[in-house]
Amino acid sequence: MDGFSKSIGGGGPNVPAGSHPAGGSQAAAGGGATQRTQYPYVTGTSVIALKYKDGVIMACDTGASYGSTLRYKSVERIKAVGKHSIIGASGEYSDFQEILRYLDELTLSDHMWDDGNSLGPKEIHSYLTRVMYNRRNKFDPLWNSLVIGGVKKGPKGDEKYLGMVNMIGTHFEENHVATGFGNHLAIPILRAEWHEDMTFEEAVKLVEKCLLVLLYRDRSSINKFQIAKITTEGSTIYPPYSLKTYWGFTHFENPAQGAVGSW
Amino acid sequence: MSSIGTGYDLSVTTFSPDGRVFQVEYATKAVDNSGTVVGIKCKDGIVLGVEKLVTSKMILEGSNRRIHSVYHHSGLAVAGLAADGRQIVSRAKSEAASYEKVYGEPISVKDLADRVASYVHLCTLYWWLRPFGCGVILGGYDRDGPQLYIIEPSGVSYKYFGAALGKGRQAAKTEIEKLKLSELTCREGIVEVAKIIYGVHDEAKDKAFELELSWICDESKRQHQKVPNELLEQAKAAAQAALEEMDAD
């Protein structure tokens, strides 16, 4: 899904003249009909997140690839939204920047009410689901998988929230989520080892375990990660750091040993 | 001062022989008869205060806001016809939002004042529109520091360090001039504004009023917001105490 070049509607049907081309459309040669195929260009890889005792912890690497080239190595793919939430994105980075702009407008009008209320993670998740699903229905998706996590006071006290929405509008809420390769590599680990009310240290250890597996096995990941947490006190995005990797396996030494060849 | 503009005051597109546009002057009367609105520029921000005259005991406290946020960094306090004021606020919000969409950065308070003034002025140019019956005090805090502007129904806008509109504006301006604004912090400013508003409120003519205070300062992280409740109560208490002291003399 994310990171793979795919065209929607293939050599597509000609869109009737009445419709307006939204951003991202490519006009077909010969003018008139526009095709809304889209390819992601600069993409981020997996994001993983889980609920723990004080709130939600989210982590991802800081890389953005341009196809198979690891073009940008210091990209922040997790951002704070309002007072109660953090959002992480994988997929097309420019679409994530656009989503952040939509969220800026949303939080601005929320702020201007000045009525003591503020948007929580559930509301932001709901808003983004509408945005993503409606764009998909216009064949002009925002090519992202988004993870929204946060804590907000509800009728039953502080309620933690963690949800995901992707480019086709599929959305759900869970105790732990992952996008992209994380779905295949991190979710099994999280399912086995996540439990209710983990401490921050336990949560970081579990997250690092997943990140390490992704680093070894996902070719578009890099060894530079950022962890973010959101609690009732607010959001914190920690500075990037690297994990220790081990490559000293015997089979990695002298890799050309059993090779057949004339030299 | 007020002359009868017989015949020359029927339309906003008619000048009088002595070069006045009476309709605009009449609009200003609406502002002059409203509850007092005060704004001061302190050394670390702006404080806006409104004497919200309560017309009925049935009205819920905190409703009918007269001070509105226009962008993160600015607030608009309205004197005069409240509904007209809402329209101006709405326009100011959309100007600020569209500026950011186009230029990628927050609108400066100066540009915002210019745009609001242009809009208010617009409604004095056509006979099918009427001028706005409200004056606004725009307070904001941007890269150039805290700034205070008044936009009048005629569409003029000036920058001030202390401003007042409405019934008690003369008395309020006198009080503001006594303050050493360059040394005042916003925390102290809140108390001063509360005192001024309590002071100019005419107990005989108008019964009850509600004090609405807002600020934009370093303490509020340069965001426009209602003054936090504890500070509001402190300011009200100090203002009441000052009033009693004055009455006792």
Coordinates of C-alpha atoms in Angstrom, one line a residue:
Chain A
M1 CA 0.0 0.0 0.0
D2 CA 2.1 2.9 1.2
G3 CA 5.3 3.4 -0.6
F4 CA 4.3 1.2 -3.5
S5 CA 3.6 3.1 -6.7
K6 CA 0.1 2.3 -7.8
S7 CA -2.2 4.1 -10.1
I8 CA -5.8 4.2 -9.2
G9 CA -8.3 3.4 -11.9
G10 CA -5.4 2.4 -14.2
G11 CA -5.5 4.0 -17.6
G12 CA -8.7 5.3 -16.1
P13 CA -12.1 6.1 -17.4
N14 CA -12.5 9.7 -18.7
V15 CA -14.0 11.8 -16.1
P16 CA -17.1 13.7 -17.3
A17 CA -16.5 17.4 -18.2
G18 CA -18.6 18.7 -15.4
S19 CA -16.3 17.6 -12.5
H20 CA -13.6 19.9 -11.2
P21 CA -10.0 18.7 -10.9
A22 CA -9.0 18.7 -7.3
G23 CA -5.3 18.9 -6.4
G24 CA -3.1 16.1 -7.5
S25 CA -4.9 15.4 -10.8
Q26 CA -2.9 14.9 -13.9
A27 CA -4.5 16.3 -17.1
A28 CA -4.5 13.7 -19.8
A29 CA -2.7 14.6 -23.0
G30 CA -5.2 16.1 -25.4
G31 CA -6.9 18.3 -22.8
G32 CA -10.5 18.2 -21.6
A33 CA -10.7 14.9 -19.6
T34 CA -8.6 14.7 -16.5
Q35 CA -7.4 11.5 -14.9
R36 CA -7.1 11.5 -11.2
T37 CA -4.5 8.9 -10.9
Q38 CA -2.0 9.5 -8.2
Y39 CA 1.4 8.2 -7.3
P40 CA 3.1 8.8 -4.0
Y41 CA 6.5 10.4 -4.5
V42 CA 8.2 11.1 -1.2
T43 CA 7.0 8.5 1.3
G44 CA 7.5 7.7 5.0
T45 CA 7.4 4.1 6.2
S46 CA 5.8 2.5 9.3
V47 CA 4.4 4.2 12.4
I48 CA 3.6 2.2 15.5
A49 CA 1.7 3.3 18.5
L50 CA 0.2 1.8 21.7
K51 CA -1.7 2.8 24.8
Y52 CA 0.1 2.7 28.1
K53 CA -0.7 3.7 31.7
D54 CA -0.4 7.5 31.3
G55 CA -1.6 7.9 27.7
V56 CA -0.4 6.9 24.3
I57 CA 3.1 6.4 22.9
M58 CA 3.9 6.6 19.2
A59 CA 7.1 6.0 17.3
C60 CA 8.5 6.0 13.8
D61 CA 11.7 6.6 12.0
T62 CA 12.7 9.9 10.6
G63 CA 13.3 8.9 7.0
A64 CA 11.4 9.8 3.8
S65 CA 12.1 7.8 0.6
Y66 CA 11.9 8.9 -3.0
G67 CA 11.1 5.6 -4.6
S68 CA 14.0 3.4 -3.6
T69 CA 16.3 6.2 -2.7
L70 CA 16.4 7.2 1.0
R71 CA 16.2 10.9 0.2
Y72 CA 15.5 12.7 3.5
K73 CA 16.8 11.4 6.7
S74 CA 15.6 14.0 9.3
V75 CA 11.9 14.2 8.7
E76 CA 9.5 14.5 11.6
R77 CA 6.5 12.3 10.9
I78 CA 4.8 12.7 14.2
K79 CA 3.3 16.1 15.2
A80 CA 1.2 17.5 18.0
V81 CA -2.4 18.5 17.3
G82 CA -4.1 20.8 19.7
K83 CA -3.6 20.1 23.4
H84 CA -4.7 16.6 23.5
S85 CA -3.4 14.6 20.6
I86 CA -0.5 13.6 18.4
I87 CA -0.7 12.4 14.8
G88 CA 1.8 10.2 13.0
A89 CA 1.7 9.6 9.2
S90 CA 3.2 7.1 6.8
G91 CA 2.9 7.5 3.0
E92 CA 3.2 10.6 0.9
Y93 CA 4.8 13.3 3.0
S94 CA 3.4 16.3 1.1
D95 CA -0.1 14.9 1.7
F96 CA 0.7 14.8 5.4
Q97 CA 1.8 18.4 5.3
E98 CA -1.6 19.2 3.7
I99 CA -3.4 17.3 6.4
L100 CA -1.5 19.3 9.0
R101 CA -2.7 22.5 7.3
Y102 CA -6.3 21.3 7.5
L103 CA -5.8 20.5 11.2
D104 CA -4.3 24.0 11.7
E105 CA -7.5 25.5 10.4
L106 CA -9.5 23.2 12.5
T107 CA -7.6 24.0 15.7
L108 CA -7.7 27.7 14.9
S109 CA -11.5 27.9 14.7
D110 CA -11.7 25.7 17.8
H111 CA -9.4 28.1 19.6
M112 CA -11.4 31.2 18.6
W113 CA -14.5 29.9 20.3
D114 CA -12.6 30.5 23.6
D115 CA -15.3 28.5 25.4
G116 CA -13.2 26.2 27.5
N117 CA -13.6 23.3 25.2
S118 CA -11.0 21.9 22.9
L119 CA -10.9 19.2 20.2
G120 CA -9.9 15.8 21.5
P121 CA -8.3 12.8 19.7
K122 CA -11.6 11.2 19.0
E123 CA -13.0 14.3 17.3
I124 CA -9.8 14.8 15.2
H125 CA -9.9 11.1 14.2
S126 CA -13.5 11.5 13.1
Y127 CA -12.7 14.7 11.1
L128 CA -9.8 13.0 9.4
T129 CA -11.8 10.0 8.6
R130 CA -14.3 12.2 6.8
V131 CA -11.6 14.0 4.9
M132 CA -9.8 10.8 3.8
Y133 CA -13.0 9.0 2.8
N134 CA -14.4 11.9 0.9
R135 CA -11.1 12.3 -1.0
R136 CA -11.1 8.6 -1.9
N137 CA -14.6 8.9 -3.2
K138 CA -13.4 11.6 -5.6
F139 CA -10.6 9.3 -6.8
D140 CA -8.1 11.9 -5.4
P141 CA -6.8 10.4 -2.2
L142 CA -4.4 11.8 0.4
W143 CA -1.9 8.9 0.2
N144 CA -1.4 8.4 3.9
S145 CA -2.0 6.0 6.8
L146 CA -2.6 8.2 9.8
V147 CA -2.3 7.3 13.5
I148 CA -4.0 9.5 16.0
G149 CA -3.5 9.2 19.7
G150 CA -4.4 11.3 22.7
V151 CA -5.8 11.6 26.1
K152 CA -8.8 13.8 27.1
K153 CA -11.0 14.2 30.1
G154 CA -14.3 12.5 29.5
P155 CA -17.3 11.5 31.6
K156 CA -15.4 8.6 33.0
G157 CA -12.2 10.5 33.8
D158 CA -9.1 10.7 31.5
E159 CA -9.9 8.7 28.5
K160 CA -7.0 7.4 26.3
Y161 CA -7.7 7.1 22.6
L162 CA -5.7 5.5 19.8
G163 CA -7.0 5.2 16.2
M164 CA -6.0 4.8 12.7
V165 CA -7.3 5.9 9.3
N166 CA -5.9 5.2 5.9
M167 CA -6.1 6.5 2.4
I168 CA -9.3 4.6 1.5
G169 CA -11.0 5.8 4.7
T170 CA -10.8 2.6 6.7
H171 CA -10.7 3.6 10.3
F172 CA -10.7 1.9 13.7
E173 CA -9.8 2.3 17.3
E174 CA -7.4 -0.1 19.0
N175 CA -5.0 -0.5 21.9
H176 CA -2.1 -0.7 19.5
V177 CA -1.8 0.2 15.8
A178 CA 0.8 0.1 13.1
T179 CA 1.0 1.3 9.5
G180 CA 2.8 0.0 6.5
F181 CA 5.3 -2.8 7.2
G182 CA 4.5 -2.4 10.8
N183 CA 1.2 -4.2 10.1
H184 CA 3.1 -7.3 9.2
L185 CA 6.1 -7.1 11.5
A186 CA 5.1 -5.1 14.6
I187 CA 1.5 -6.0 15.1
P188 CA 2.2 -9.7 15.9
I189 CA 4.7 -8.6 18.5
L190 CA 2.3 -6.1 20.0
R191 CA -0.5 -8.6 20.1
A192 CA 1.7 -11.0 22.0
E193 CA 3.3 -8.6 24.4
W194 CA 1.0 -5.6 24.9
H195 CA -1.0 -5.5 28.2
E196 CA -3.1 -3.0 29.9
D197 CA -1.4 -0.2 32.0
M198 CA 2.2 -0.6 30.9
T199 CA 4.6 1.8 32.4
F200 CA 6.4 4.3 30.2
E201 CA 9.6 2.3 30.4
E202 CA 7.9 -1.0 29.5
A203 CA 6.1 0.8 26.6
V204 CA 9.3 2.2 25.3
K205 CA 11.0 -1.2 25.4
L206 CA 8.2 -2.8 23.5
V207 CA 8.2 0.0 20.9
E208 CA 11.9 -0.3 20.5
K209 CA 11.6 -4.1 20.0
C210 CA 9.2 -3.4 17.1
L211 CA 11.3 -0.6 15.7
L212 CA 14.4 -2.9 15.7
V213 CA 12.6 -5.6 13.8
L214 CA 11.4 -3.0 11.3
L215 CA 14.9 -1.6 11.0
Y216 CA 16.3 -5.0 10.1
R217 CA 13.6 -6.1 7.8
D218 CA 12.0 -3.0 6.2
R219 CA 14.4 -1.7 3.5
S220 CA 12.9 1.8 3.6
S221 CA 13.5 2.3 7.3
I222 CA 16.6 4.1 8.8
N223 CA 18.3 3.9 12.1
K224 CA 17.0 7.2 13.4
F225 CA 13.8 7.2 15.4
Q226 CA 11.6 9.5 17.3
I227 CA 9.3 8.6 20.1
A228 CA 6.4 10.7 21.1
K229 CA 4.0 10.5 24.0
I230 CA 0.8 12.2 24.9
T231 CA -0.5 12.4 28.5
T232 CA -2.8 14.6 30.4
E233 CA 0.1 17.0 30.8
G234 CA 0.5 17.4 27.1
S235 CA 2.5 16.0 24.2
T236 CA 6.3 15.4 24.1
I237 CA 8.2 14.6 21.0
Y238 CA 11.6 13.3 22.0
P239 CA 14.7 14.2 20.0
P240 CA 15.8 11.5 17.5
Y241 CA 18.1 8.7 18.5
S242 CA 19.4 5.4 17.1
L243 CA 19.1 1.8 18.2
K244 CA 22.0 -0.6 18.6
T245 CA 22.0 -3.2 15.9
Y246 CA 23.9 -6.5 15.7
W247 CA 25.4 -7.8 12.5
G248 CA 28.0 -10.2 13.9
F249 CA 26.3 -13.4 12.7
T250 CA 28.7 -16.1 11.4
H251 CA 26.9 -16.3 8.1
F252 CA 27.5 -12.6 7.6
E253 CA 31.2 -13.0 7.9
N254 CA 32.9 -13.9 4.7
P255 CA 29.7 -13.8 2.7
A256 CA 31.4 -14.9 -0.5
Q257 CA 32.6 -18.1 1.0
G258 CA 30.3 -20.6 -0.8
A259 CA 30.0 -18.5 -3.9
V260 CA 30.5 -20.1 -7.2
G261 CA 32.5 -18.0 -9.6
S262 CA 35.8 -17.7 -11.5
W263 CA 37.2 -15.1 -9.3
Chain B
M1 CA -22.2 70.1 17.9
S2 CA -24.9 68.2 16.2
S3 CA -26.4 70.1 13.3
I4 CA -29.6 69.0 11.6
G5 CA -28.6 67.7 8.3
T6 CA -31.9 68.3 6.7
G7 CA -31.9 66.7 3.3
Y8 CA -28.2 65.8 3.3
D9 CA -28.5 63.0 5.8
L10 CA -30.7 60.6 4.0
S11 CA -28.1 58.7 2.1
V12 CA -24.5 57.7 2.8
T13 CA -23.6 58.8 -0.7
T14 CA -24.6 62.4 -0.1
F15 CA -22.2 65.1 1.2
S16 CA -23.4 68.0 3.1
P17 CA -22.4 71.5 2.0
D18 CA -19.8 71.7 4.7
G19 CA -18.3 68.4 3.6
R20 CA -19.7 66.0 6.1
V21 CA -21.3 62.6 5.5
F22 CA -24.1 62.6 8.1
Q23 CA -25.0 59.0 7.8
V24 CA -21.5 58.0 9.0
E25 CA -21.8 60.5 11.8
Y26 CA -25.1 59.1 12.9
A27 CA -23.5 55.6 12.8
T28 CA -20.9 56.9 15.2
K29 CA -23.7 57.9 17.6
A30 CA -24.7 54.3 17.9
V31 CA -21.1 53.6 19.1
D32 CA -21.2 56.5 21.5
N33 CA -24.3 55.3 23.2
S34 CA -23.1 51.8 23.9
G35 CA -21.4 50.3 26.9
T36 CA -17.8 51.4 27.4
V37 CA -15.0 49.4 25.8
V38 CA -11.5 49.9 26.9
G39 CA -8.1 48.7 25.5
I40 CA -4.6 49.4 26.8
K41 CA -1.2 48.5 25.5
C42 CA 1.0 47.3 28.4
K43 CA 4.7 46.6 28.1
D44 CA 4.2 42.8 27.6
G45 CA 0.8 42.7 25.8
I46 CA -2.7 44.1 25.4
V47 CA -5.7 44.1 27.8
L48 CA -9.2 44.6 26.4
G49 CA -12.2 45.2 28.7
V50 CA -15.9 45.7 28.0
E51 CA -18.7 47.0 30.2
K52 CA -21.4 44.6 29.1
L53 CA -24.7 46.2 30.0
V54 CA -27.1 43.6 31.1
T55 CA -30.6 44.4 29.8
S56 CA -32.5 41.6 31.5
K57 CA -32.1 39.6 34.7
M58 CA -32.9 36.5 32.6
I59 CA -29.7 36.7 30.5
L60 CA -27.2 33.9 31.3
E61 CA -23.9 35.1 32.6
G62 CA -21.1 34.7 30.0
S63 CA -23.4 34.9 27.0
N64 CA -23.4 37.7 24.4
R65 CA -19.6 37.9 24.2
R66 CA -18.4 41.2 23.1
I67 CA -14.7 40.3 22.8
H68 CA -13.9 37.9 20.0
S69 CA -10.7 36.1 19.0
V70 CA -9.8 36.8 15.4
Y71 CA -6.7 34.8 15.1
H72 CA -4.4 33.2 17.6
H73 CA -2.7 36.5 18.2
S74 CA -5.6 39.0 18.1
G75 CA -8.9 40.0 19.7
L76 CA -11.7 42.4 18.7
A77 CA -13.8 44.2 21.3
V78 CA -17.0 45.6 19.9
A79 CA -18.8 48.8 20.9
G80 CA -22.2 49.6 19.3
L81 CA -24.7 47.4 17.5
A82 CA -23.6 43.9 18.5
A83 CA -25.0 42.2 15.4
D84 CA -23.0 44.6 13.2
G85 CA -20.0 43.8 15.3
R86 CA -20.4 40.1 14.7
Q87 CA -20.3 40.7 11.0
I88 CA -17.0 42.6 11.3
V89 CA -15.5 39.9 13.5
S90 CA -16.6 37.3 11.0
R91 CA -14.9 39.2 8.2
A92 CA -11.8 39.8 10.2
K93 CA -11.5 36.0 10.9
S94 CA -11.8 35.2 7.2
E95 CA -9.3 37.9 6.2
A96 CA -6.8 36.4 8.7
A97 CA -7.4 32.9 7.5
S98 CA -7.1 33.8 3.8
Y99 CA -3.9 35.8 4.4
E100 CA -2.3 32.8 5.9
K101 CA -3.5 30.5 3.1
V102 CA -2.0 32.9 0.5
Y103 CA 1.2 34.0 2.2
G104 CA 2.0 31.1 4.5
E105 CA 2.4 33.2 7.6
P106 CA 0.1 34.8 10.2
I107 CA -1.3 38.2 9.3
S108 CA 0.3 41.1 11.0
V109 CA -1.9 43.1 13.3
K110 CA -1.3 46.2 11.1
D111 CA -2.5 44.4 8.0
L112 CA -5.5 43.0 9.8
A113 CA -6.5 46.5 11.0
D114 CA -6.1 47.7 7.4
R115 CA -8.3 45.0 6.0
V116 CA -11.0 45.5 8.6
A117 CA -10.9 49.2 8.1
S118 CA -11.2 48.8 4.3
Y119 CA -14.2 46.5 4.8
V120 CA -15.9 49.0 7.2
H121 CA -15.2 51.8 4.8
L122 CA -16.7 49.8 1.9
C123 CA -20.1 50.1 3.5
T124 CA -19.9 53.8 3.5
L125 CA -19.4 54.0 -0.3
Y126 CA -22.7 52.6 -1.7
W127 CA -26.2 53.8 -1.2
W128 CA -27.6 50.3 -1.0
L129 CA -25.4 49.5 2.0
R130 CA -25.5 51.2 5.4
P131 CA -22.5 51.9 7.5
F132 CA -21.7 49.6 10.4
G133 CA -23.1 50.9 13.7
C134 CA -20.2 49.8 15.7
G135 CA -16.6 50.7 16.4
V136 CA -14.1 48.0 17.3
I137 CA -10.9 48.0 19.3
L138 CA -8.4 45.5 17.7
G139 CA -5.6 44.3 20.0
G140 CA -2.9 42.0 18.8
Y141 CA 0.6 40.7 19.5
D142 CA 2.8 39.9 16.6
R143 CA 6.5 40.2 15.6
D144 CA 6.4 43.9 16.0
G145 CA 5.1 43.6 19.6
P146 CA 1.7 44.4 21.1
Q147 CA -0.4 46.8 19.1
L148 CA -3.8 48.4 19.6
Y149 CA -6.0 49.9 16.8
I150 CA -9.5 51.4 16.7
I151 CA -11.6 51.1 13.6
E152 CA -14.5 53.5 13.5
P153 CA -17.7 53.3 11.5
S154 CA -16.2 55.8 9.0
G155 CA -13.5 53.2 8.2
V156 CA -10.6 55.1 9.7
S157 CA -8.2 53.2 11.8
Y158 CA -5.6 54.6 14.1
K159 CA -3.0 52.9 16.3
Y160 CA -3.2 53.7 20.0
F161 CA -1.5 52.9 23.2
G162 CA -4.7 53.4 25.1
A163 CA -8.2 53.5 23.7
A164 CA -11.8 53.8 24.8
L165 CA -15.2 53.7 23.0
G166 CA -18.8 54.0 24.2
K167 CA -20.6 56.0 26.9
G168 CA -17.8 56.4 29.3
R169 CA -15.0 57.0 26.9
Q170 CA -14.1 60.5 28.0
A171 CA -13.8 59.5 31.6
A172 CA -12.0 56.3 30.6
K173 CA -9.5 58.1 28.4
T174 CA -8.7 60.5 31.3
E175 CA -8.0 57.5 33.5
I176 CA -5.9 55.7 30.9
E177 CA -3.8 58.8 30.5
K178 CA -2.9 58.7 34.2
L179 CA -1.5 55.2 33.8
K180 CA 2.2 54.7 33.1
L181 CA 1.5 52.1 30.4
S182 CA 5.2 51.5 29.4
E183 CA 5.8 50.1 32.9
L184 CA 2.6 48.3 33.4
T185 CA 2.5 44.5 33.0
C186 CA -0.6 42.8 31.7
R187 CA -1.3 41.4 35.1
E188 CA -1.4 44.9 36.6
G189 CA -3.2 46.1 33.5
I190 CA -6.1 43.8 34.1
V191 CA -6.8 45.4 37.5
E192 CA -6.4 48.9 36.0
V193 CA -8.9 48.2 33.2
A194 CA -11.4 46.7 35.7
K195 CA -11.1 49.7 37.9
I196 CA -11.7 52.1 34.9
I197 CA -14.7 50.2 33.8
Y198 CA -16.2 50.0 37.2
G199 CA -15.4 53.7 37.7
V200 CA -17.1 54.9 34.5
H201 CA -20.2 52.7 34.9
D202 CA -23.1 55.0 35.7
E203 CA -25.1 53.3 38.5
A204 CA -28.0 55.7 38.1
K205 CA -28.6 55.3 34.4
D206 CA -27.7 51.7 33.8
K207 CA -28.5 48.9 36.2
A208 CA -26.4 45.8 36.0
F209 CA -23.3 45.1 33.9
E210 CA -20.9 42.3 33.4
L211 CA -17.2 42.8 33.0
E212 CA -15.6 41.0 30.1
L213 CA -11.8 41.0 30.1
S214 CA -9.4 39.5 27.7
W215 CA -5.7 39.7 27.1
I216 CA -2.8 38.8 24.8
C217 CA 0.5 38.8 26.5
D218 CA 3.6 36.8 27.1
E219 CA 1.9 35.0 29.9
S220 CA -0.9 33.8 27.7
K221 CA 1.8 32.6 25.2
R222 CA 0.9 35.5 22.9
Q223 CA -2.5 33.9 22.3
H224 CA -5.7 35.9 22.7
Q225 CA -7.9 34.5 25.4
K226 CA -10.3 35.4 28.2
V227 CA -8.5 36.4 31.3
P228 CA -8.3 33.3 33.5
N229 CA -11.1 33.2 36.2
E230 CA -9.0 33.7 39.3
L231 CA -7.3 36.8 37.8
L232 CA -10.7 38.1 36.7
E233 CA -12.2 37.7 40.2
Q234 CA -9.1 39.4 41.7
A235 CA -9.5 42.3 39.3
K236 CA -13.2 42.6 40.0
A237 CA -12.5 42.6 43.7
A238 CA -9.8 45.2 43.4
A239 CA -12.1 47.4 41.3
Q240 CA -14.9 47.1 43.7
A241 CA -12.6 48.0 46.6
A242 CA -11.3 51.1 44.7
L243 CA -14.9 52.2 44.0
E244 CA -15.8 51.9 47.7
E245 CA -12.8 53.9 48.6
M246 CA -13.8 56.6 46.2
D247 CA -17.4 56.6 47.5
A248 CA -16.1 56.8 51.1
D249 CA -14.3 60.1 50.3

